[in-house]
Every structure is written in structure tokens, then in C-alpha cells.
Short mmCIF file of C-alpha atoms and ligand atoms in Angstrom, two decimals:
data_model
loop_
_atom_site.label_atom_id
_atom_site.label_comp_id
_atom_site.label_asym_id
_atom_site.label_seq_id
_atom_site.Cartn_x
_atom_site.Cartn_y
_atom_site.Cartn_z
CA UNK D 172 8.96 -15.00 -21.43
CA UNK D 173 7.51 -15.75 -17.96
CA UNK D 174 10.79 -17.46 -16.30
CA UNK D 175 10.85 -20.52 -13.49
CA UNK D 176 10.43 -19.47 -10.43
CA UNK D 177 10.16 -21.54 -7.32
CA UNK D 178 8.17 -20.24 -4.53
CA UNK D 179 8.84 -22.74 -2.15
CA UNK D 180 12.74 -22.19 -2.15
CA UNK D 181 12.25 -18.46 -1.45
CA UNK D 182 10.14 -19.11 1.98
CA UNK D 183 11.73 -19.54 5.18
CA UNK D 184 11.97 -22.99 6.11
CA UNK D 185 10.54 -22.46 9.64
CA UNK D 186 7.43 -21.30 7.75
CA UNK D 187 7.00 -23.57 5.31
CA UNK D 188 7.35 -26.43 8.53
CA UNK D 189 4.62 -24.52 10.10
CA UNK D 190 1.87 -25.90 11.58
CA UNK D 191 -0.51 -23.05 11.85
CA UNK D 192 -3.20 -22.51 14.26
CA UNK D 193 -6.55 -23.53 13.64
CA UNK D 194 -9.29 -22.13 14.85
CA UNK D 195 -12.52 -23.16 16.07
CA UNK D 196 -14.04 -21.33 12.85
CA UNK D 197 -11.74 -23.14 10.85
CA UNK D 198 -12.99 -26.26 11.84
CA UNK D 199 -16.30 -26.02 11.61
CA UNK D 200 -17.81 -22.94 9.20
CA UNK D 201 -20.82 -23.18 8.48
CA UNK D 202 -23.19 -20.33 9.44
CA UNK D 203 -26.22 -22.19 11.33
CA UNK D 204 -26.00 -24.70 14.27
CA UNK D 205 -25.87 -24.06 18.08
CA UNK D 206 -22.35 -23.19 18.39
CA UNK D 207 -20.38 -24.09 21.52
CA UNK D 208 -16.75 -24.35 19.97
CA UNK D 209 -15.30 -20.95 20.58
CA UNK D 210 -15.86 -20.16 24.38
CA UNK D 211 -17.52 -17.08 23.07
CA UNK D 212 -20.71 -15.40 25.23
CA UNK D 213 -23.44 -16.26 23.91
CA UNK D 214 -25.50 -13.60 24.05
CA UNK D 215 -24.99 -9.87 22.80
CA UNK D 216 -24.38 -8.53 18.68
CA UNK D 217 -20.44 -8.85 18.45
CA UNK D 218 -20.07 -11.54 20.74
CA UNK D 219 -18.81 -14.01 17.57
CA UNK D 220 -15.62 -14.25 16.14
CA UNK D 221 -15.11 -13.06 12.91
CA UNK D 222 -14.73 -15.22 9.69
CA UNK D 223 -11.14 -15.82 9.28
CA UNK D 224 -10.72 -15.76 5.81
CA UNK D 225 -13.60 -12.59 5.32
CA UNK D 226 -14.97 -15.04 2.57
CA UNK D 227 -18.06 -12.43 1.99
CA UNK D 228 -15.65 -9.68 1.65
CA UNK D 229 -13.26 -11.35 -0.67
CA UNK D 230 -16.37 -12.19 -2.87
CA UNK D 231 -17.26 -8.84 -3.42
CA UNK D 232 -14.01 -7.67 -4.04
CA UNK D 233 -12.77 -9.74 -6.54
CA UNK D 234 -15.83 -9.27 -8.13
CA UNK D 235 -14.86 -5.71 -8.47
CA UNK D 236 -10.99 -6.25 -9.31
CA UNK D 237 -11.88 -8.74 -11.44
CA UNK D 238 -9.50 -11.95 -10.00
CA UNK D 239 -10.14 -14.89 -7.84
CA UNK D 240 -10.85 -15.11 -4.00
CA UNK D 241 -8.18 -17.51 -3.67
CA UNK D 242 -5.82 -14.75 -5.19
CA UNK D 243 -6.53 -12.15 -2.49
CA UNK D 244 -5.44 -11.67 1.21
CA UNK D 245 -6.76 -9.16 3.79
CA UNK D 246 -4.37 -6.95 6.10
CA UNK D 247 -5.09 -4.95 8.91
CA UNK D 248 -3.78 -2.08 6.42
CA UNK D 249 -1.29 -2.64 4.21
CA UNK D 250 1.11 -2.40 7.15
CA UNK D 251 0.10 -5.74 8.36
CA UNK D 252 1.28 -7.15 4.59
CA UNK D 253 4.29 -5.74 4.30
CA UNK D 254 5.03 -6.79 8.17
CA UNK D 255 4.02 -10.70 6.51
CA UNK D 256 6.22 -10.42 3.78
CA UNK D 257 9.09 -10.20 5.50
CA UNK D 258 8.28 -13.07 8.44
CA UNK D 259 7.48 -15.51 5.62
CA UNK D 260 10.51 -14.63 2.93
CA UNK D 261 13.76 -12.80 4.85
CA UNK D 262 15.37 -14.99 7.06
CA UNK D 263 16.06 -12.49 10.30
CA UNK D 264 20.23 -11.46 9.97
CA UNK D 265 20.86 -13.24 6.84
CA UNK D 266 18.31 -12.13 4.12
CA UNK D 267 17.73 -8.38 1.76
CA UNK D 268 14.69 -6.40 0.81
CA UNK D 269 15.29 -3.53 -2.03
CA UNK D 270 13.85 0.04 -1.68
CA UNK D 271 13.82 2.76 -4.26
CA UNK D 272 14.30 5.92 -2.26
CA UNK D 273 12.69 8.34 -1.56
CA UNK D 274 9.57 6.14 -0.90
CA UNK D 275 7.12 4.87 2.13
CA UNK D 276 8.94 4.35 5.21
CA UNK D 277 7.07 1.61 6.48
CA UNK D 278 9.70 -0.79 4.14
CA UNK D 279 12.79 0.09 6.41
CA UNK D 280 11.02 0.12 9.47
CA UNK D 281 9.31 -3.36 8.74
CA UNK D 282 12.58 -4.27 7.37
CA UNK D 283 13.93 -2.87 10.59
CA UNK D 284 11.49 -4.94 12.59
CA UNK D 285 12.41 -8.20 10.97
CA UNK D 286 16.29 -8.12 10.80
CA UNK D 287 16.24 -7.99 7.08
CA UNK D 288 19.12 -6.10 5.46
CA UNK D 289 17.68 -2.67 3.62
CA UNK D 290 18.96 -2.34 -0.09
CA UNK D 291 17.74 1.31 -1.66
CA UNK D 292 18.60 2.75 -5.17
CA UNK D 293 18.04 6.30 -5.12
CA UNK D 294 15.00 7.14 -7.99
CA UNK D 295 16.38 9.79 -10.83
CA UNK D 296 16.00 13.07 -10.91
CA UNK D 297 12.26 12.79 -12.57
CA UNK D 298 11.55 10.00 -9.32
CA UNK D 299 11.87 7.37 -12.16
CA UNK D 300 14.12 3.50 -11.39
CA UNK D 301 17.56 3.44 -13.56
CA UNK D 302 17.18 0.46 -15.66
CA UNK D 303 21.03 0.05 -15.49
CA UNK D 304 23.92 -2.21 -14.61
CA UNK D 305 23.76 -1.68 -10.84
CA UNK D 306 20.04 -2.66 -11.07
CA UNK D 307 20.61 -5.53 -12.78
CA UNK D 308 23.45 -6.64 -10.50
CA UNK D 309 21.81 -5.70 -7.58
CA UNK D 310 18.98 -8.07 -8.41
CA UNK D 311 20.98 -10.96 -8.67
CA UNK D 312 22.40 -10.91 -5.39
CA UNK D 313 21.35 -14.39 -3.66
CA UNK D 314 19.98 -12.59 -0.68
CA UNK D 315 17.32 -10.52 -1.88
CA UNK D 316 14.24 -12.38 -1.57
CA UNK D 317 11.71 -8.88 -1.73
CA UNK D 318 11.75 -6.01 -4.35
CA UNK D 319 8.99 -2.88 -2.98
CA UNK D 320 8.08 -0.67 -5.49
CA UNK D 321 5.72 1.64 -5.13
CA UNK D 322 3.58 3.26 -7.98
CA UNK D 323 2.43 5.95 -7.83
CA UNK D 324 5.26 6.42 -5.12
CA UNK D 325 4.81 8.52 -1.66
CA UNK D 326 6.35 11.02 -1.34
CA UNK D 327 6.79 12.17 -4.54
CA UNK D 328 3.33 11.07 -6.01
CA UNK D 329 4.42 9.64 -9.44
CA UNK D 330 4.04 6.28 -11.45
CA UNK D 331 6.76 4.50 -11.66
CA UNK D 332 7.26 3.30 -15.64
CA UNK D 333 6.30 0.58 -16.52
CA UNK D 334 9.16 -0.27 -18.47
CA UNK D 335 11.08 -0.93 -15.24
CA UNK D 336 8.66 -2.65 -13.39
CA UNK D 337 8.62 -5.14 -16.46
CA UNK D 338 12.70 -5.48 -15.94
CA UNK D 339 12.42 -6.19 -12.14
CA UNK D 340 9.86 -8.82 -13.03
CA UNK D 341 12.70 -10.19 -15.89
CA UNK D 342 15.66 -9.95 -14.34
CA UNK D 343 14.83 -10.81 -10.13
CA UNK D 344 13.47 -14.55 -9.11
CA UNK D 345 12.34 -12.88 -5.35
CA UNK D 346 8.77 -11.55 -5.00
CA UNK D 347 8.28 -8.54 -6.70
CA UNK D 348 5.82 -6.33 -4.74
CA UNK D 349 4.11 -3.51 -6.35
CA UNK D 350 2.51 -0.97 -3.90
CA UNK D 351 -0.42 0.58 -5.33
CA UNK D 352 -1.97 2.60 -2.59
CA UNK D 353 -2.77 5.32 -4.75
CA UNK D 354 -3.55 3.72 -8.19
CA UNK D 355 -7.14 4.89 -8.13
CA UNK D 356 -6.27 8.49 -8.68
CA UNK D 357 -4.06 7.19 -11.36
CA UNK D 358 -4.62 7.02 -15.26
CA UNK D 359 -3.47 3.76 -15.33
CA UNK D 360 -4.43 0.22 -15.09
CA UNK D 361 -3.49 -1.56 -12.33
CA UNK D 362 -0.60 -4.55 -12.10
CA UNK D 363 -3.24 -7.11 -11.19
CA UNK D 364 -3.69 -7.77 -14.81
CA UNK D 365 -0.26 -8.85 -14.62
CA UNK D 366 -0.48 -11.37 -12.01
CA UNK D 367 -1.20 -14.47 -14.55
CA UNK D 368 2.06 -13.88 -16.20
CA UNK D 369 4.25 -13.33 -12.90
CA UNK D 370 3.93 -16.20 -10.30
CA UNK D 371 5.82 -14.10 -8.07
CA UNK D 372 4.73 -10.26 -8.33
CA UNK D 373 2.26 -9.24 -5.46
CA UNK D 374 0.21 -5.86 -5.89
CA UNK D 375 -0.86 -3.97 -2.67
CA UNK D 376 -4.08 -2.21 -2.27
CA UNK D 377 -5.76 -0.55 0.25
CA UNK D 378 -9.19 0.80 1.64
CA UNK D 379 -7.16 3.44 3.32
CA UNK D 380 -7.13 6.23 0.33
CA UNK D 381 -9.14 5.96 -2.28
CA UNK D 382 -11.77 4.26 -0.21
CA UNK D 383 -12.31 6.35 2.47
CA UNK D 384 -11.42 4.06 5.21
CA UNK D 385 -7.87 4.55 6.67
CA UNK D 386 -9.69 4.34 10.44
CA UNK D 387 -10.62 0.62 9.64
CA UNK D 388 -7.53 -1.05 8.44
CA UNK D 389 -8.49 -3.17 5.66
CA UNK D 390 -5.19 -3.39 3.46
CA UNK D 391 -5.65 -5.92 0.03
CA UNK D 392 -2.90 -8.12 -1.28
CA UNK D 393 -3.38 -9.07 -4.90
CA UNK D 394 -0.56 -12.29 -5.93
CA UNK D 395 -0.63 -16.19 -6.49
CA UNK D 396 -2.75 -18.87 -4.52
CA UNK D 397 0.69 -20.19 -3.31
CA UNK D 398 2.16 -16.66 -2.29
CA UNK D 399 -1.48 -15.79 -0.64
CA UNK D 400 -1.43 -19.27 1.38
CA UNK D 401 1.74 -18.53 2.97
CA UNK D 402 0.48 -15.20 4.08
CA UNK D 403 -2.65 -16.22 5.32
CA UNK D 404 -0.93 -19.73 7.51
CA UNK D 405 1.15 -16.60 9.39
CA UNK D 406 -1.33 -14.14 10.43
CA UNK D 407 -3.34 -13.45 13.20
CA UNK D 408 -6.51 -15.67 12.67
CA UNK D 409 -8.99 -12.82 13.19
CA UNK D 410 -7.09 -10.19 11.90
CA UNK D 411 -9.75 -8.35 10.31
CA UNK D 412 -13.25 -7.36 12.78
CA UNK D 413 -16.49 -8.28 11.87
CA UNK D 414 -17.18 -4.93 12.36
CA UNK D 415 -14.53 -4.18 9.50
CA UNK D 416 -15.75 -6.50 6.98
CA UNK D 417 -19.02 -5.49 7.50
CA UNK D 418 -18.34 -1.61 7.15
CA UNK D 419 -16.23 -2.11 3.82
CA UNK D 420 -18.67 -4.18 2.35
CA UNK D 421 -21.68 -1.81 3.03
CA UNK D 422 -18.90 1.40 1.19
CA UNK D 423 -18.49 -1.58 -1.77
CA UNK D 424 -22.06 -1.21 -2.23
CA UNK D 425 -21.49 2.22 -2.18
CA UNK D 426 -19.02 2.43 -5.12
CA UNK D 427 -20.70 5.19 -7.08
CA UNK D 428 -20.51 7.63 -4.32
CA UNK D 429 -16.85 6.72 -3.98
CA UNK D 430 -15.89 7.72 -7.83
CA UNK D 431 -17.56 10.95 -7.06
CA UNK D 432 -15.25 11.73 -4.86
CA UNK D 433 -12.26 10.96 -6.83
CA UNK D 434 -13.97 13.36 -9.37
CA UNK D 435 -14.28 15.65 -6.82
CA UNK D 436 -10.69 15.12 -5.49
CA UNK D 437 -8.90 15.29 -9.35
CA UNK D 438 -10.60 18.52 -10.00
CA UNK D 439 -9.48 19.67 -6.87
CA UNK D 440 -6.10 18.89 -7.39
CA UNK D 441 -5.90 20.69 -10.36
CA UNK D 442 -7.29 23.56 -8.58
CA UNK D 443 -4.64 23.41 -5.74
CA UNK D 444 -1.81 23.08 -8.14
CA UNK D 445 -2.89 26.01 -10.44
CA UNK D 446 -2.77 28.34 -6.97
CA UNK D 447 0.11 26.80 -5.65
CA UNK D 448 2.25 28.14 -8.97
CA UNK D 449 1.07 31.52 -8.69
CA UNK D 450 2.65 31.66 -5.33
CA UNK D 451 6.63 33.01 -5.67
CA UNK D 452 7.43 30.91 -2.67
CA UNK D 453 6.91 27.55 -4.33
CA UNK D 454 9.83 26.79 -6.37
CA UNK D 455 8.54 23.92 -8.18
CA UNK D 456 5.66 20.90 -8.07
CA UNK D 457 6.29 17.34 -9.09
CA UNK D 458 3.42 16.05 -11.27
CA UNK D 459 1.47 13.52 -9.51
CA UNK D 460 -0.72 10.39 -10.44
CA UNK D 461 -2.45 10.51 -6.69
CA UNK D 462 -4.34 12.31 -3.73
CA UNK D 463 -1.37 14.54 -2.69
CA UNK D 464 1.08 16.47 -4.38
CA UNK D 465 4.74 17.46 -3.77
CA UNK D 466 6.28 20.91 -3.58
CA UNK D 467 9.66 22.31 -3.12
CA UNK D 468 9.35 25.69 -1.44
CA UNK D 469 11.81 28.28 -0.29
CA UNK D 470 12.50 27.35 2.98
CA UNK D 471 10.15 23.90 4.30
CA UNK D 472 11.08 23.53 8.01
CA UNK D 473 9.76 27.16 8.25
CA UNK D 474 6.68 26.72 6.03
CA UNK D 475 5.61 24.26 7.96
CA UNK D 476 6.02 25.55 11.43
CA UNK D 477 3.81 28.54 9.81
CA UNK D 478 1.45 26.84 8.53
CA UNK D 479 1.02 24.40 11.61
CA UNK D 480 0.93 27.80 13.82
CA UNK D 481 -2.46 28.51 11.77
CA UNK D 482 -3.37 24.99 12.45
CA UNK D 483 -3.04 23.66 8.59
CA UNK D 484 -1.32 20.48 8.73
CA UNK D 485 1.01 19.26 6.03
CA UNK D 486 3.77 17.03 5.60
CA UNK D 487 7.38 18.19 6.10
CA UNK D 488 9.71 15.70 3.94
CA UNK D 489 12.66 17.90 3.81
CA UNK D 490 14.66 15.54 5.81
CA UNK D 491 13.81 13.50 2.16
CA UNK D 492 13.64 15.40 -0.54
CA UNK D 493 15.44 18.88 0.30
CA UNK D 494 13.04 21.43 0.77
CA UNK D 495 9.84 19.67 -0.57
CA UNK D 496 6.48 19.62 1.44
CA UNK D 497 4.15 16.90 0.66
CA UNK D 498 0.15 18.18 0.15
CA UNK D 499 -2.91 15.96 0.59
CA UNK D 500 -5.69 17.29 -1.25
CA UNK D 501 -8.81 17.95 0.92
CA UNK D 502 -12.21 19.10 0.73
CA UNK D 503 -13.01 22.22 -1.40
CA UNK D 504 -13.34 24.24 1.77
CA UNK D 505 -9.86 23.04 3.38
CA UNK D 506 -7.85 23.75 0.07
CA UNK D 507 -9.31 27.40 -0.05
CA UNK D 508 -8.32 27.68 3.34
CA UNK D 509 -4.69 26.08 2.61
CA UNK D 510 -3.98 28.49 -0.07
CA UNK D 511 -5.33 31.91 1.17
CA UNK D 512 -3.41 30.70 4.57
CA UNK D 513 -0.31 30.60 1.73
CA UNK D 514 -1.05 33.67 0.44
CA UNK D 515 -1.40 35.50 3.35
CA UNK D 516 2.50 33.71 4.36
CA UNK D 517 3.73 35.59 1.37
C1 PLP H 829 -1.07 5.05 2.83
C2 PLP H 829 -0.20 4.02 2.22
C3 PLP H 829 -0.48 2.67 2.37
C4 PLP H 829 -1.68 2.23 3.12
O1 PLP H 829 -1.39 1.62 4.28
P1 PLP H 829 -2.60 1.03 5.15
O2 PLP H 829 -1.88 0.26 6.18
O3 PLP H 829 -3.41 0.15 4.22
O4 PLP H 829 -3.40 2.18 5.65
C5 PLP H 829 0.34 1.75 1.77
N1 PLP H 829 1.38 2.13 1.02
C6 PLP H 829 1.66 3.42 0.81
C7 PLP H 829 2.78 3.80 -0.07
C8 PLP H 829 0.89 4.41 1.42
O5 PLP H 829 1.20 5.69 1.23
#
């Protein structure tokens, strides 16, 4: 029941006039030739500008996701997607995004950024999206040109059901973006087997979590040629370093190392939430589909200024979720240390 939906009517028009830069790599790529088109020095190791469209990189990935190169676009992090979104769909002081709260603050501020007015539902009580009349009428307000939902959602660490993400996708003719930051620590396949039968759903990935590679910024962007076109005629040209695509493509190589760290990491968070409910301080923990969990505590703003006092770092969100600290799980080593620190609190 895939329903109509026209792309090029939800793009700002001074994007889709845009004549984008081209760069000396895009006119000429080929990799051998004495090359005096980019003012570059010639001599030293990084001295060439990257590939602008990390066409190795893309390769290897979809290989590995299992879609087209054509259907994937590169961020500097996720960030620099979500930033794109918004320059090539919400018109600045005129257009809406939609938000289920609490989630990742980087859609208000980006919203923020870009003059686009912030819609937010508030999740249930179990973090799940109402599928109700509000949502429904919400959707069809002309505005609203981008829908972020993110599964499994920060803070709170949960997938969001699938059920709803299907009624976004049937009820709202914007781009429906699905943030999946976390889906590797998920048991759950990911929305990119969805993107054949929604022209306009976009799933986010990253290299930031589940990869290992936050300090690079490589952020992935899973959608339609059309939608990934748009995003790649407004970004930087180089936006990702040689040096980047060259790192996450050695760590691709590198995959089985990778899922024994998630092994690692899913054992450990069993571990960390078995101590953590022996404690009488924490009050109760949200189950959680990623690498962090979610705890309401006794009293947060002073757990926390404890617990950075004996120089364990974790993350306040009581100005979000009353009360509720938000755990990444570390190494063996650093979650013993987190929990006899705990103890030794109560
Ligand atoms: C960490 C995180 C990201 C990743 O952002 P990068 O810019 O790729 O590092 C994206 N979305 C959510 C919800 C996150 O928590």
C-alpha cells in the first residue's frame, strides 16, 4: 500500500535550483595521470584531496548492509545528516520537523539552527509513540516536511514498535527518518529492508557506536537515489578525510573483531543491570535494546556529583526524565569499578 509521494515538491526550491559546486575531482576521477587540477602540493602522503563521493567506502559498505552505493550517503557523523536534512527540506521560518520526546537533542538544536519549527509528542509511559488521533492529525499538517524517530531511542535505550513506525510511514507524505544509532546492539533487523517499499523513509547509521569510531565522524544515511542526491549536491565536497575513509575501511575488514565486542558488551550489560538492582538506591531500570542503559535513582543531581567526585562519569538526564541517569556500558574493568564505586555510595 506504498502511497504517491513526490520528492521533488517536499525540497526547498532554492535547492532544487542549485547549482552545486564541482570540484576538480569531480571533473576528472580517475586514479592515474599527472594531476595539476586541484592546486594541491605535490609532494608529501596526504597532500590529495579526498574522493568526494568515498566510492571505495560506499562499496564495502553496501556490501555489508546489503543495498546499493547509489542508496547511501556519508556524514561527518550523523550530525552532519541531520544538519542536511533540514537545509534541503524545511524552508527557514515557515516549515516543521516532529520529535518524540524524550529523545537525541541534536533534532531541536539542528532544528534550532535552521529556523525550522520543533513539533514533539511526548513517548508513553513504556517510551513507546501513541498511535492516536493527535498523531494522525499532527502528521497531516502541511508544514511538516521531517518526522525523527529514533529506535532504539537515547535516552531511554528502547525500540520503538514497529507498529508505529509502519503508521508514520502510512499516514505522513514528509521524509520519515529513522535513527538507528544503536541498532547493532539490538535484536532486530534494521529499517533498510524497508527502504524499497518507502520512497521517502531515510535510516541513519553510524560508525560512532557500534563501530568503534565516534573520534572519526563517519555517520551513514541509508534512503532513495533521489533523497541521497539532494544530500550529497548540499554538502561540503570533501566532507569525509582520506584519512577517515581509509581508517573505516581497514575496521570493515575488521568486522569479526567488532561482533566480539558487542558479545562482550551484551554480556556486560547484563552484568551491570543484575548489580545495579541489587542496589536499594536504584528505583527502577528501563529495558534497553543498546550500549547504555537508563536508571531512575533516588536522588540523580546528587548521584552524579558523587560519582563524578570519584571521577566515574555518567550522564545526568534528570532535567529529562525525572530522576533517571543514563549508563554507557564499558569495559569489564570500568563496570566493576562503576558498581563497587555504587556500592560504596550506599
Ligand atoms: C550517538 C548518536 C548518533 C551518532 O552521531 P554521530 O554524529 O554519527 O557520532 C546519532 N543518533 C543518536 C540518537 C545518537 O545517540
Amino acid at each position: 500500500m506504498s502511497k504517491k509521494i513526490n520528492i521533488e515538491k517536499l525540497v526547498r526550491k532554492n535547492i532544487l535550483d542549485l547549482k552545486p559546486y564541482s570540484s576538480a575531482r569531480d571533473e576528472f576521477s580517475g586514479a592515474e595521470g599527472v594531476f595539476l587540477d586541484a592546486n594541491e602540493n605535490p609532494f608529501g602522503s596526504w597532500n590529495r584531496y579526498p574522493d568526494p563521493y568515498q566510492k571505495e567506502l560506499k562499496n564495502e559498505i553496501s556490501k555489508i548492509k546489503n543495498t546499493s552505493s547509489d542508496s547511501l550517503f556519508l556524514g561527518n557523523g550523523s550530525d552532519e545528516v541531520i544538519d542536511l536534512l533540514f537545509r534541503v527540506f524545511t524552508n527557514p521560518g515557515k516549515d516543521q520537523a516532529l520529535t518524540f520526546t524524550p529523545t537525541y537533542g541534536m533534532y531541536e538544536v539542528a532544528a534550532n539552527i535552521n529556523d525550522a519549527e520543533l513539533l514533539q509528542i511526548s513517548l508513553d509511559e513504556n517510551f513507546q509513540v501513541s498511535i492516536d488521533e493527535n498523531l494522525k492529525n499532527t502528521l497531516q499538517n502541511s508544514g511538516l516536511k521531517l518526522v525523527f524517530i529514533c529506535s532504539p531511542n537515547n535516552p531511554t535505550g528502547n525500540l520503538i514498535q514497529q507498529e508505529a513506525v509502519d503508521f508514520i510511514l502510512g499516514n505522513f507524505s514528509g521524509i520519515v527518518v529513522v535513527d538507528e544509532a544503536y541498532i547493532d546492539f539490538a535484536d532486530q533487523e534494521s529499517w533498510i529492508s524497508q527502504l524499497e517499499k518507502h520512497p521517502n523513509l531515510l535510516v541513519m547509521q553510524t560508525f560512532s557506536k557500534y563501530w568503534g569510531m565516534a573520534g572519526l565522524r563517519v555517520g551513514m544515511a541509508f534512503s532513495n537515489p533521489e533523497i541521497i542526491s539532494l544530500l550529497n549536491k548540499v554538502k561540503p565536497p570533501y566532507n569525509i578525510s582520506s584519512l577517515n575513509q581509509e581508517a573505516v575501511l581497514k575496521t570493515l575488514k575488521n568486522a569479526s573483531e567488532i561482533n566480539k565486542q558487542l558479545e562482550l558488551i551484551l554480556k556486560q550489560r547484563e552484568l551491570v543491570i543484575s548489580a545495579l538492582t541489587d542496589l536499594e538506591m536504584v528505583k527502577k531500570i528501563y529495558p534497553t535494546d543498546a550500549n547504555f542503559l537508563l536508571a531512575e535513582v533516588d536522588n540523580a543531581n546528587e548521584l552524579y556529583d558523587y560519582l563524578v567526585n570519584e571521577k566515574v562519569i555518567i550522564r545526568n538526564r534528570n532535567s529529562v526524565v525525572k530522576n533517571c541517569v543514563r549508563i554507557t556500558i564499558g569495559t569489564p574493568e570500568e563496570n566493576k569499578k562503576l558498581i563497587e564505586t555504587l556500592q560504596k555510595f550506599e
